[in-house]
Short mmCIF file of C-alpha atoms and ligand atoms in Angstrom, two decimals:
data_model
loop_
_atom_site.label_atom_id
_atom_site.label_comp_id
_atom_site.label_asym_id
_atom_site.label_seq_id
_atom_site.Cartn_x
_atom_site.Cartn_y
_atom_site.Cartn_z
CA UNK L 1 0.00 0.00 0.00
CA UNK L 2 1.26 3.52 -1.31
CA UNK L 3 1.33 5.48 1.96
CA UNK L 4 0.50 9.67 0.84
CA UNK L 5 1.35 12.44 2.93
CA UNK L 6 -0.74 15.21 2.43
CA UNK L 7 -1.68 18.66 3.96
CA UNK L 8 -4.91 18.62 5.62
CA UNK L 9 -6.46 21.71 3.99
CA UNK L 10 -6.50 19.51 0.56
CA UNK L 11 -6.90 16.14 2.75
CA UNK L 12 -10.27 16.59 4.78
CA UNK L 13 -12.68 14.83 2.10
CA UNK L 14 -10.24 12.23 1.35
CA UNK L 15 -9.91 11.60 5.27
CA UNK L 16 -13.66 11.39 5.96
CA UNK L 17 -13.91 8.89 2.79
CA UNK L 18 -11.36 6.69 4.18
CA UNK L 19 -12.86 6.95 7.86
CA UNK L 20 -15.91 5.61 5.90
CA UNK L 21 -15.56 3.10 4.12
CA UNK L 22 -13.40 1.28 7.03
CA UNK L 23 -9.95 2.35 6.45
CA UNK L 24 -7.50 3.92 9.52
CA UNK L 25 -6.21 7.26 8.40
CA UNK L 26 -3.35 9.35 10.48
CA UNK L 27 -4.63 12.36 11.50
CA UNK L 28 -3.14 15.27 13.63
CA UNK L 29 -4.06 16.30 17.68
CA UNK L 30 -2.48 18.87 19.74
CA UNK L 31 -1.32 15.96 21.94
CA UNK L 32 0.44 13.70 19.07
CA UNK L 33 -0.51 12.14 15.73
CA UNK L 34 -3.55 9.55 16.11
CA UNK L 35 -4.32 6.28 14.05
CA UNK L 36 -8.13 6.83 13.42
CA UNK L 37 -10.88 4.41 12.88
CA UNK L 38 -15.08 4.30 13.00
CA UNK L 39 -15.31 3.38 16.65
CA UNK L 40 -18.87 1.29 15.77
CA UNK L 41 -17.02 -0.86 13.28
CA UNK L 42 -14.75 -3.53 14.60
CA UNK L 43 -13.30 -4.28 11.29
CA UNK L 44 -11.83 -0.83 11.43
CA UNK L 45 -10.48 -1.18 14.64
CA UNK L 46 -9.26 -4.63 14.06
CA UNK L 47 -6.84 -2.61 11.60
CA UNK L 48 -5.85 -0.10 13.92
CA UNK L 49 -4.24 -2.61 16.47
CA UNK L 50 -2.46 -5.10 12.98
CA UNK L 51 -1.40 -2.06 11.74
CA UNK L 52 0.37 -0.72 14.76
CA UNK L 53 1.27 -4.21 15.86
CA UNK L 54 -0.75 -3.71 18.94
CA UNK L 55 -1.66 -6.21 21.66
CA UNK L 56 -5.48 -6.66 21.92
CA UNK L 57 -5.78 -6.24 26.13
CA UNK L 58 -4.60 -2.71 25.29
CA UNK L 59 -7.44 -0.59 24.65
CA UNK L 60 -7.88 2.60 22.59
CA UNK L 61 -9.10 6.09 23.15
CA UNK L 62 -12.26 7.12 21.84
CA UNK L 63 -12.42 10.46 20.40
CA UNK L 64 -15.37 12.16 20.54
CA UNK L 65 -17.22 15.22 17.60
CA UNK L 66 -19.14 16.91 20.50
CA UNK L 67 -20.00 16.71 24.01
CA UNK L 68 -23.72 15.69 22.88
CA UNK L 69 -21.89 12.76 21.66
CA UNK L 70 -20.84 11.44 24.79
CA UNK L 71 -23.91 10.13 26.07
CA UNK L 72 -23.87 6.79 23.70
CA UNK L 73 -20.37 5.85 24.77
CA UNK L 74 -19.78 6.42 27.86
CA UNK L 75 -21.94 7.17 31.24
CA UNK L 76 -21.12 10.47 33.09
CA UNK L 77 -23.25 10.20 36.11
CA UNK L 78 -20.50 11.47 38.26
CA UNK L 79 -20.30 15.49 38.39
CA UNK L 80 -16.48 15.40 38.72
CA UNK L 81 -15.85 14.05 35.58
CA UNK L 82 -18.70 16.69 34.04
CA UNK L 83 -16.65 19.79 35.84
CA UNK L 84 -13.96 18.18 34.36
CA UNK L 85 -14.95 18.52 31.01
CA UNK L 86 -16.57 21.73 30.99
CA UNK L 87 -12.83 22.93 32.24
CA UNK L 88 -10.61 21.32 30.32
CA UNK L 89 -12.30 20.16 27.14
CA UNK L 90 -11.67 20.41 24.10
CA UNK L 91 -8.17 19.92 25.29
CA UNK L 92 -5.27 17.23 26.28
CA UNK L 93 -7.21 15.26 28.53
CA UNK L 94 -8.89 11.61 28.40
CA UNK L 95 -10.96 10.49 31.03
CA UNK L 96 -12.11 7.08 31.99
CA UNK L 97 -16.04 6.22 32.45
CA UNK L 98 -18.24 3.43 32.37
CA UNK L 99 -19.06 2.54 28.78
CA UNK L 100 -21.91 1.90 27.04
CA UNK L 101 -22.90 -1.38 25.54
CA UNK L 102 -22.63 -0.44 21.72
CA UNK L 103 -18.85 0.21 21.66
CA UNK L 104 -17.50 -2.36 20.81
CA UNK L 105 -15.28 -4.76 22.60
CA UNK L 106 -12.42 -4.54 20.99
CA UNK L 107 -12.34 -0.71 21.23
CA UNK L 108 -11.95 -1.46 25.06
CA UNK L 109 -10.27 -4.88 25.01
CA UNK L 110 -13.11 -5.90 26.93
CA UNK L 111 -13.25 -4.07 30.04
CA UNK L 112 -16.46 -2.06 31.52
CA UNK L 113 -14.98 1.66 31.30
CA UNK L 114 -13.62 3.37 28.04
CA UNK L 115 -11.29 6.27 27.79
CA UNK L 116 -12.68 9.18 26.05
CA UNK L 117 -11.09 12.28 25.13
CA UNK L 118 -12.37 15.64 22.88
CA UNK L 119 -9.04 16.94 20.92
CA UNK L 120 -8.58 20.43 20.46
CA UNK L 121 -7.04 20.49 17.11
CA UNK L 122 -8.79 22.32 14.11
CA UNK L 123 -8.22 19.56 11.61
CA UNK L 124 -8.80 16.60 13.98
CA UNK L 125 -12.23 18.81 15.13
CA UNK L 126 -13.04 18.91 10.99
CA UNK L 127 -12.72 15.67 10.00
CA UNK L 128 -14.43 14.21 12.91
CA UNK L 129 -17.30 17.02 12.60
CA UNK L 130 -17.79 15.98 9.47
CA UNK L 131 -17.28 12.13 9.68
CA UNK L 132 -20.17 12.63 12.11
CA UNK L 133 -19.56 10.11 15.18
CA UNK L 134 -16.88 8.93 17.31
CA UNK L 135 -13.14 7.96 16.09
CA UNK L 136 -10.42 5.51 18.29
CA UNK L 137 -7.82 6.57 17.86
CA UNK L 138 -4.51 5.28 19.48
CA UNK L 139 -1.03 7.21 18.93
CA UNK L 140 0.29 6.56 15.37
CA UNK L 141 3.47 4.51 16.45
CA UNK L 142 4.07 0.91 16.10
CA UNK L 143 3.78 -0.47 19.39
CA UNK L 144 6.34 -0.15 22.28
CA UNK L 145 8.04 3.07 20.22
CA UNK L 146 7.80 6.67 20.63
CA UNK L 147 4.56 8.60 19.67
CA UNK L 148 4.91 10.49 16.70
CA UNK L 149 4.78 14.46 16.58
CA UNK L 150 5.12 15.16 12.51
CA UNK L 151 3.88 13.61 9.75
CA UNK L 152 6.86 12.19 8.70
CA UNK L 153 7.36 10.33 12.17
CA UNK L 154 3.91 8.75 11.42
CA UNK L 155 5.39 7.65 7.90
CA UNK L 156 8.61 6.46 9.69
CA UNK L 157 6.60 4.35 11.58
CA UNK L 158 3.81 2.79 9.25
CA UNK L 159 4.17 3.45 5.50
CA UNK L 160 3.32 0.96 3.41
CA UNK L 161 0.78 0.05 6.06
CA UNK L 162 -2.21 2.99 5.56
CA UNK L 163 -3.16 5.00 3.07
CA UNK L 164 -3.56 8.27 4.05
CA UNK L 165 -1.15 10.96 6.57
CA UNK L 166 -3.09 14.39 7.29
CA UNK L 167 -0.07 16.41 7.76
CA UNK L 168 -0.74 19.47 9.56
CA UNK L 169 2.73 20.23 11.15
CA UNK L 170 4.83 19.28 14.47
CA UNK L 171 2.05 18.97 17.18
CA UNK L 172 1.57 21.78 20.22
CA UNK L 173 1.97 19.67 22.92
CA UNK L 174 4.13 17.10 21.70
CA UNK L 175 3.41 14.51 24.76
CA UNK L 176 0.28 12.14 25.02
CA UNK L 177 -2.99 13.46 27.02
CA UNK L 178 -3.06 13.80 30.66
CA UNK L 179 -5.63 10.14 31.32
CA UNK L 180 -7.63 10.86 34.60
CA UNK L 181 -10.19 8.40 36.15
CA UNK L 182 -12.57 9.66 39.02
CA UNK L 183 -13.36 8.27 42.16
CA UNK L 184 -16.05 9.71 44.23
CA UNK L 185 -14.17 13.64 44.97
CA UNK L 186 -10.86 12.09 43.62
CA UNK L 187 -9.47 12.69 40.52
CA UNK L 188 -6.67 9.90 40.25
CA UNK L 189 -4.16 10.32 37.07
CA UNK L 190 -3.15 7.13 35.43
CA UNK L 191 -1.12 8.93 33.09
CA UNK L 192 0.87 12.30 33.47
CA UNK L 193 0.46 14.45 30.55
CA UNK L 194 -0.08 17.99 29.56
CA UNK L 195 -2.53 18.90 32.16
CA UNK L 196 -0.67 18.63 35.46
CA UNK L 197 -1.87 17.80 38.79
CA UNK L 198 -1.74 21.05 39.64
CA UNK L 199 -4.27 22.17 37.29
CA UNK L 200 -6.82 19.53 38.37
CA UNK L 201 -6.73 20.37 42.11
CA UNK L 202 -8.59 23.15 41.32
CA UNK L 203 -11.49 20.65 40.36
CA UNK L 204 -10.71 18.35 43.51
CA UNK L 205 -8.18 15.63 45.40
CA UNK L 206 -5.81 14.66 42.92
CA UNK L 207 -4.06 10.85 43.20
CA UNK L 208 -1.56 10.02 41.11
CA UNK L 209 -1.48 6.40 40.48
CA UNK L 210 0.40 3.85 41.90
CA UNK L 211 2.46 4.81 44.88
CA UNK L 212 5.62 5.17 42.76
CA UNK L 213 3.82 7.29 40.11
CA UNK L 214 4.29 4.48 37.90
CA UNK L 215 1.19 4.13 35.55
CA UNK L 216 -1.98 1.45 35.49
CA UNK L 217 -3.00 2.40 32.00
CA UNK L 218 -2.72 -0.87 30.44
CA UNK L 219 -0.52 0.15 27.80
CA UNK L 220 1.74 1.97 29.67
CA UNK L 221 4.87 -0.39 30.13
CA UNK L 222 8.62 1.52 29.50
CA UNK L 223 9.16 0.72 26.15
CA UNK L 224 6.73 3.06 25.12
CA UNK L 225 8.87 6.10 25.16
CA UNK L 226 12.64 4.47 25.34
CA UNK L 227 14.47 4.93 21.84
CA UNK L 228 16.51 1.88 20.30
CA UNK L 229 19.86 3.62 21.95
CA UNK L 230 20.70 3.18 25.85
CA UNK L 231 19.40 5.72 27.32
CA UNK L 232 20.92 6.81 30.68
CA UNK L 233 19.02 9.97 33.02
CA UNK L 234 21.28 12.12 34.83
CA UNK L 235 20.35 15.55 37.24
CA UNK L 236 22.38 17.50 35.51
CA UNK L 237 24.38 17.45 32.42
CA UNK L 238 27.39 19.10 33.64
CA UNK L 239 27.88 16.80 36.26
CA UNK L 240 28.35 13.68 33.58
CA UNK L 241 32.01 12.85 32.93
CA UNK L 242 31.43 11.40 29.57
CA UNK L 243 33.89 8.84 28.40
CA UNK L 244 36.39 9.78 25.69
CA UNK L 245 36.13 6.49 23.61
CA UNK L 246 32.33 6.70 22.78
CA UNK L 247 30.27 7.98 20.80
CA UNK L 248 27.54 9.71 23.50
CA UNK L 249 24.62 11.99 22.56
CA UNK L 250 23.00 13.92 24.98
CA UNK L 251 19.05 15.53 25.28
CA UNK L 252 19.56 18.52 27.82
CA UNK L 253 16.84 20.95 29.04
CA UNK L 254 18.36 24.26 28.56
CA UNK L 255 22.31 24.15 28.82
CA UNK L 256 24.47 23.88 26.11
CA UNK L 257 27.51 21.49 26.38
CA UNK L 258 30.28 20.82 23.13
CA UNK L 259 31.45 17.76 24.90
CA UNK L 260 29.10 15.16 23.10
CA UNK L 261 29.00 13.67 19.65
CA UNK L 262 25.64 15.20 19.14
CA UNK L 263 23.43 17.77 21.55
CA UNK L 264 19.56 18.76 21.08
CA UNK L 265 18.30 21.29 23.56
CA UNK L 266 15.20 21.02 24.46
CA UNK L 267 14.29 24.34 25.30
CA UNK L 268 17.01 27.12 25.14
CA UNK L 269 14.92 29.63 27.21
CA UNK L 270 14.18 27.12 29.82
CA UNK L 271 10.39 26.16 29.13
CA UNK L 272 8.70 23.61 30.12
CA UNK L 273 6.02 23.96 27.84
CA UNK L 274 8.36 23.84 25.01
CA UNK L 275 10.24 21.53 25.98
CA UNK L 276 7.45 18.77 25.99
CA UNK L 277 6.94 19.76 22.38
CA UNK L 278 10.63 19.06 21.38
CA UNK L 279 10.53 15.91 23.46
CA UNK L 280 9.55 13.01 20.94
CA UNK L 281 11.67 14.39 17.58
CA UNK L 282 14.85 14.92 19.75
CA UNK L 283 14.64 11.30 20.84
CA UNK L 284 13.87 10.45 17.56
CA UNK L 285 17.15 12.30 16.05
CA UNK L 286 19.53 11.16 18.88
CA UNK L 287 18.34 7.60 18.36
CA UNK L 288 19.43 8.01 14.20
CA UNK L 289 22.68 9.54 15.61
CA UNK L 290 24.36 5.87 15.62
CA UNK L 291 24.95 6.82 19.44
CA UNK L 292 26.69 4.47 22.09
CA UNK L 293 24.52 5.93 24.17
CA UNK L 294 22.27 8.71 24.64
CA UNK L 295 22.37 10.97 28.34
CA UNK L 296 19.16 13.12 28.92
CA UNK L 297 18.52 15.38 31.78
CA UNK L 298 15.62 15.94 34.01
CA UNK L 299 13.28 18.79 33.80
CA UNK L 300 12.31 21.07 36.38
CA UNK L 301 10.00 18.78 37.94
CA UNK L 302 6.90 21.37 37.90
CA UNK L 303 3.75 21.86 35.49
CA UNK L 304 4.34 19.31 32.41
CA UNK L 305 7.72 19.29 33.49
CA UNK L 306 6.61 15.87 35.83
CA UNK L 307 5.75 14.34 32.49
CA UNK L 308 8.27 15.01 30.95
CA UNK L 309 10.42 13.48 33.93
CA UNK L 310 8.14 10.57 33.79
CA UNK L 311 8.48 9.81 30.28
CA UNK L 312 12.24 10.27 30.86
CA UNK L 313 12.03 7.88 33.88
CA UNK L 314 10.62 4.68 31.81
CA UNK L 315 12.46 5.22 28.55
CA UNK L 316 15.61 4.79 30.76
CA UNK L 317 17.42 2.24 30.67
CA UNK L 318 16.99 -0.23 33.49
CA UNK L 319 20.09 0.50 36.07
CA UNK L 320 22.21 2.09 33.23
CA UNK L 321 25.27 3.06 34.43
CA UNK L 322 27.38 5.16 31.88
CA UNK L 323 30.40 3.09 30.72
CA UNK L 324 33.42 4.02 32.03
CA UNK L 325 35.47 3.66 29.18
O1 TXA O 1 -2.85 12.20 23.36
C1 TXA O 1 -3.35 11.09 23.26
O2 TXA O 1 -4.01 10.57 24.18
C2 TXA O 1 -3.16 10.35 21.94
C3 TXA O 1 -3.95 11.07 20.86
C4 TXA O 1 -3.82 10.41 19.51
O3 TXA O 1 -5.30 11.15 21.24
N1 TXA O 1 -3.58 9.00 22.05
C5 TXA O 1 -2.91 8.08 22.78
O4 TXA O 1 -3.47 6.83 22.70
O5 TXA O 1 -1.92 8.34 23.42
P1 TXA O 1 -2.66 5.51 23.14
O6 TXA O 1 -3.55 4.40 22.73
O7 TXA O 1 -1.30 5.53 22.59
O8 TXA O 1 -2.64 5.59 24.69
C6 TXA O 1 -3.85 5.44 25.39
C7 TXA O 1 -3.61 4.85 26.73
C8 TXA O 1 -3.09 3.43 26.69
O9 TXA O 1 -2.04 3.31 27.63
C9 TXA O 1 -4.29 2.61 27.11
O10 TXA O 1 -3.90 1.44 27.79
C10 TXA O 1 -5.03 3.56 28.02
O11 TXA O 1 -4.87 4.80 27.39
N2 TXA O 1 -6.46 3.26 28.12
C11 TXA O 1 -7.36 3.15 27.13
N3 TXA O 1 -8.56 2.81 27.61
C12 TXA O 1 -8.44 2.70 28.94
C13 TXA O 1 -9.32 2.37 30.02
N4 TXA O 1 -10.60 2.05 29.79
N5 TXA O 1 -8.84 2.37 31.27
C14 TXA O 1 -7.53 2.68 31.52
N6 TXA O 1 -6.65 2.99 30.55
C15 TXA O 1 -7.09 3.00 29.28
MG1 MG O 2 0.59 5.21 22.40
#
């Protein structure tokens, strides 16, 4: 299959075709790019997880054209998770109810809740206006790899395996959405994302997962964001003595260093915000660097800063030490 890239203004009919006759199309969010299919037909879906080589007990996100909409996937008899949406939606967070019965199984590998999420974008919002119901849509990566913030990291990943990339630019955010579930007054993450903690407590108690802030989103194991290159997590880049005889690229936040074989910066002016958005293509171009191995730096651990840090945490290497010669 001829995989096109092509920008969305000329790519919206084409999209909505696709959607409808059962085809998975890439499509842009402000989060990263998705792998969209008709939620209400499994065949669809059934392509989403072959083509991304994706392990059926790992459900997808459904992706919702309104908030009218939500009422036949999901139930939202809990006024938490309706504050939550009136704040923060459209926007970069998915939240876990109690489905309905006509989603489909697959769509949630068979459990009784189903993540749902409203994007923000203005070509995601068009095609799925006009496609007219509900899209899942996963991040366009094969599985275990890093999400994809350009077009051409979706083609990396899959050509030859979909038709169609609606290419609309690097994305805002650059990291996956903040996923939230609610219990009673507690709003417990299960994945950090661009709406921190910090910005839910103003709705209510905020849990973070998992006493380690480790994730219980199925699919959230440490592969997901580690690059094919050892990849070791330091406090601070000055402090790492690298060794002379490799070849060692390193990701830093803000400080510049001419000591390694290749540097990317993730935010010059010290951003947070920015440097989320950098995150996923700097990984991407240290890991086709041909790199012994690659030494990133934490954040400042504050606003998307923790997921940044968190991603960082689990695409580490287990116990890497830097080799000392
Ligand atoms: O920003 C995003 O969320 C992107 C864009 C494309 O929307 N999507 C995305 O989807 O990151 P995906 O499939 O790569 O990650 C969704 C995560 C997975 O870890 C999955 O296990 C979890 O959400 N998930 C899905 N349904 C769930 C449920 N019912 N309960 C708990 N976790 C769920
Ligand atoms: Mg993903």
């Amino acid at each position: 299959m001829q995989t096109e890239i092509v920008a969305a203004h000329f790519a919206i009919d084409r999209a909505v075709a696709l959607l409808r006759a059962g085809e998975v199309v890439a499509l842009p969010t402000e989060t990263v790019y998705g792998l969209a299919a008709d939620v209400y037909n499994a065949n669809a879906v059934a392509k989403v997880f072959e083509t991304k080589e994706r392990p059926h007990f790992d459900p997808l996100i459904v992706h919702l054209p309104s908030r009218e909409m939500l009422d036949f996937v999901a139930r939202t008899d809990s006024r938490l998770a309706r504050e939550l949406m009136d704040k923060f939606w459209p926007g970069p967070l998915t939240i876990v109810l109690p489905r309905r019965e006509a989603i489909p199984d697959i769509v949630t590998a068979g459990l009784e809740t189903v993540a749902v999420r409203m994007s923000a974008h203005p070509v995601f919002r068009e095609i799925i206006s006009v496609f007219g119901g509900p899209l899942a849509a996963p991040s366009a990566n094969r599985f275990g790899r890093i999400s994809p913030t350009s077009a051409q990291h979706v083609k990396d990943e899959l050509a030859g395996r979909i038709p169609l990339i609606v290419d609309d630019g690097a994305t805002t955010h650059g990291i996956e959405s903040t996923i939230v579930r609610v219990m009673n007054d507690t709003i417990e993450i299960l994945r950090q994302g661009p709406i921190a903690a910090k910005a839910l407590r103003q709705l209510g108690r905020v849990r973070v997962n998992a006493p380690d802030g480790s994730v219980i989103a199925p699919g959230q194991m440490a592969t997901h964001y580690a690059p094919r290159t050892k990849l070791i997590l330091v406090e601070k880049l000055e402090d790492f003595l690298s060794p002379p005889s490799k070849r060692i690229g390193a990701l830093a936040f803000a400080s510049a260093s001419t000591s390694f074989a290749a540097l990317r910066q993730l935010s010059r002016r010290g951003d947070v915000r920015e440097a989320a958005a950098n995150l996923f293509r700097m990984l991407r171009e240290l890991d086709n660097e041909n790199l012994d191995f690659i030494v990133a730096e934490r954040v400042p651990n504050e606003d998307v800063g923790i997921a940044i840090n968190e991603r960082l945490k689990r695409g580490a290497t287990p116990d890497a030490r830097a080799p000392l010669e």
